[in-house]
């Protein structure tokens, strides 16, 4: 099953646009490893919102 890594970062600093990244991975373990890398990249004091999640990619059923 494929998993989507969804990263959304919104800063409280004026004129700084939000950052959104979506990547697909072949396993939950790969997705979670990449999520850990993203969460460790913000090391400076940060004012805003950060959301990092791995979600299963579910195919629609007709």
CSV table of C-alpha atoms in Angstrom, one decimal:
chain,number,residue,atom,x,y,z
A,1,UNK,CA,0.0,0.0,0.0
A,2,UNK,CA,1.2,3.5,-0.8
A,3,UNK,CA,1.4,6.2,1.8
A,4,UNK,CA,1.4,10.0,1.4
A,5,UNK,CA,3.6,12.2,3.4
A,6,UNK,CA,1.9,15.6,3.9
A,7,UNK,CA,4.0,18.5,5.3
A,8,UNK,CA,2.4,21.8,5.9
A,9,UNK,CA,4.2,24.7,7.6
A,10,UNK,CA,2.6,28.1,8.2
A,11,UNK,CA,4.6,30.9,9.7
A,12,UNK,CA,3.3,33.7,11.8
A,13,UNK,CA,5.8,36.0,10.1
A,14,UNK,CA,4.2,38.5,7.7
A,15,UNK,CA,4.9,38.0,3.9
A,16,UNK,CA,6.1,34.4,4.4
A,17,UNK,CA,4.0,32.1,2.3
A,18,UNK,CA,2.9,28.7,3.6
A,19,UNK,CA,4.9,25.7,2.6
A,20,UNK,CA,3.2,22.5,1.5
A,21,UNK,CA,5.0,19.3,0.4
A,22,UNK,CA,3.3,16.0,-0.6
A,23,UNK,CA,5.3,12.9,-1.4
A,24,UNK,CA,4.3,9.2,-1.9
A,25,UNK,CA,6.1,6.2,-0.5
A,26,UNK,CA,5.8,2.5,-1.0
A,27,UNK,CA,5.6,1.7,2.7
A,28,UNK,CA,4.5,3.2,6.0
A,29,UNK,CA,8.1,2.8,7.4
A,30,UNK,CA,9.6,4.8,4.5
A,31,UNK,CA,6.9,7.5,5.0
A,32,UNK,CA,7.6,7.7,8.7
A,33,UNK,CA,11.3,7.9,8.2
A,34,UNK,CA,10.9,10.8,5.8
A,35,UNK,CA,8.5,12.5,8.2
A,36,UNK,CA,11.1,12.3,10.9
A,37,UNK,CA,13.6,14.0,8.6
A,38,UNK,CA,11.2,16.9,8.0
A,39,UNK,CA,10.5,17.3,11.7
A,40,UNK,CA,14.2,17.5,12.5
A,41,UNK,CA,14.9,20.2,9.8
A,42,UNK,CA,13.2,23.0,11.8
A,43,UNK,CA,15.7,23.6,14.5
A,44,UNK,CA,15.5,27.3,14.9
A,45,UNK,CA,12.9,28.9,17.2
A,46,UNK,CA,9.7,28.9,15.1
A,47,UNK,CA,6.5,30.9,15.4
A,48,UNK,CA,3.7,29.2,13.5
A,49,UNK,CA,2.1,25.8,12.8
A,50,UNK,CA,3.8,22.7,11.5
A,51,UNK,CA,1.9,19.5,10.5
A,52,UNK,CA,3.6,16.4,9.3
A,53,UNK,CA,1.6,13.2,8.7
A,54,UNK,CA,1.7,9.9,6.9
A,55,UNK,CA,-1.7,8.9,5.4
A,56,UNK,CA,-2.5,5.7,3.5
A,57,UNK,CA,-3.4,6.3,-0.1
A,58,UNK,CA,-6.8,4.7,-0.5
A,59,UNK,CA,-8.0,4.0,-4.0
A,60,UNK,CA,-11.6,5.0,-4.6
A,61,UNK,CA,-14.1,2.2,-5.1
A,62,UNK,CA,-16.8,2.5,-7.7
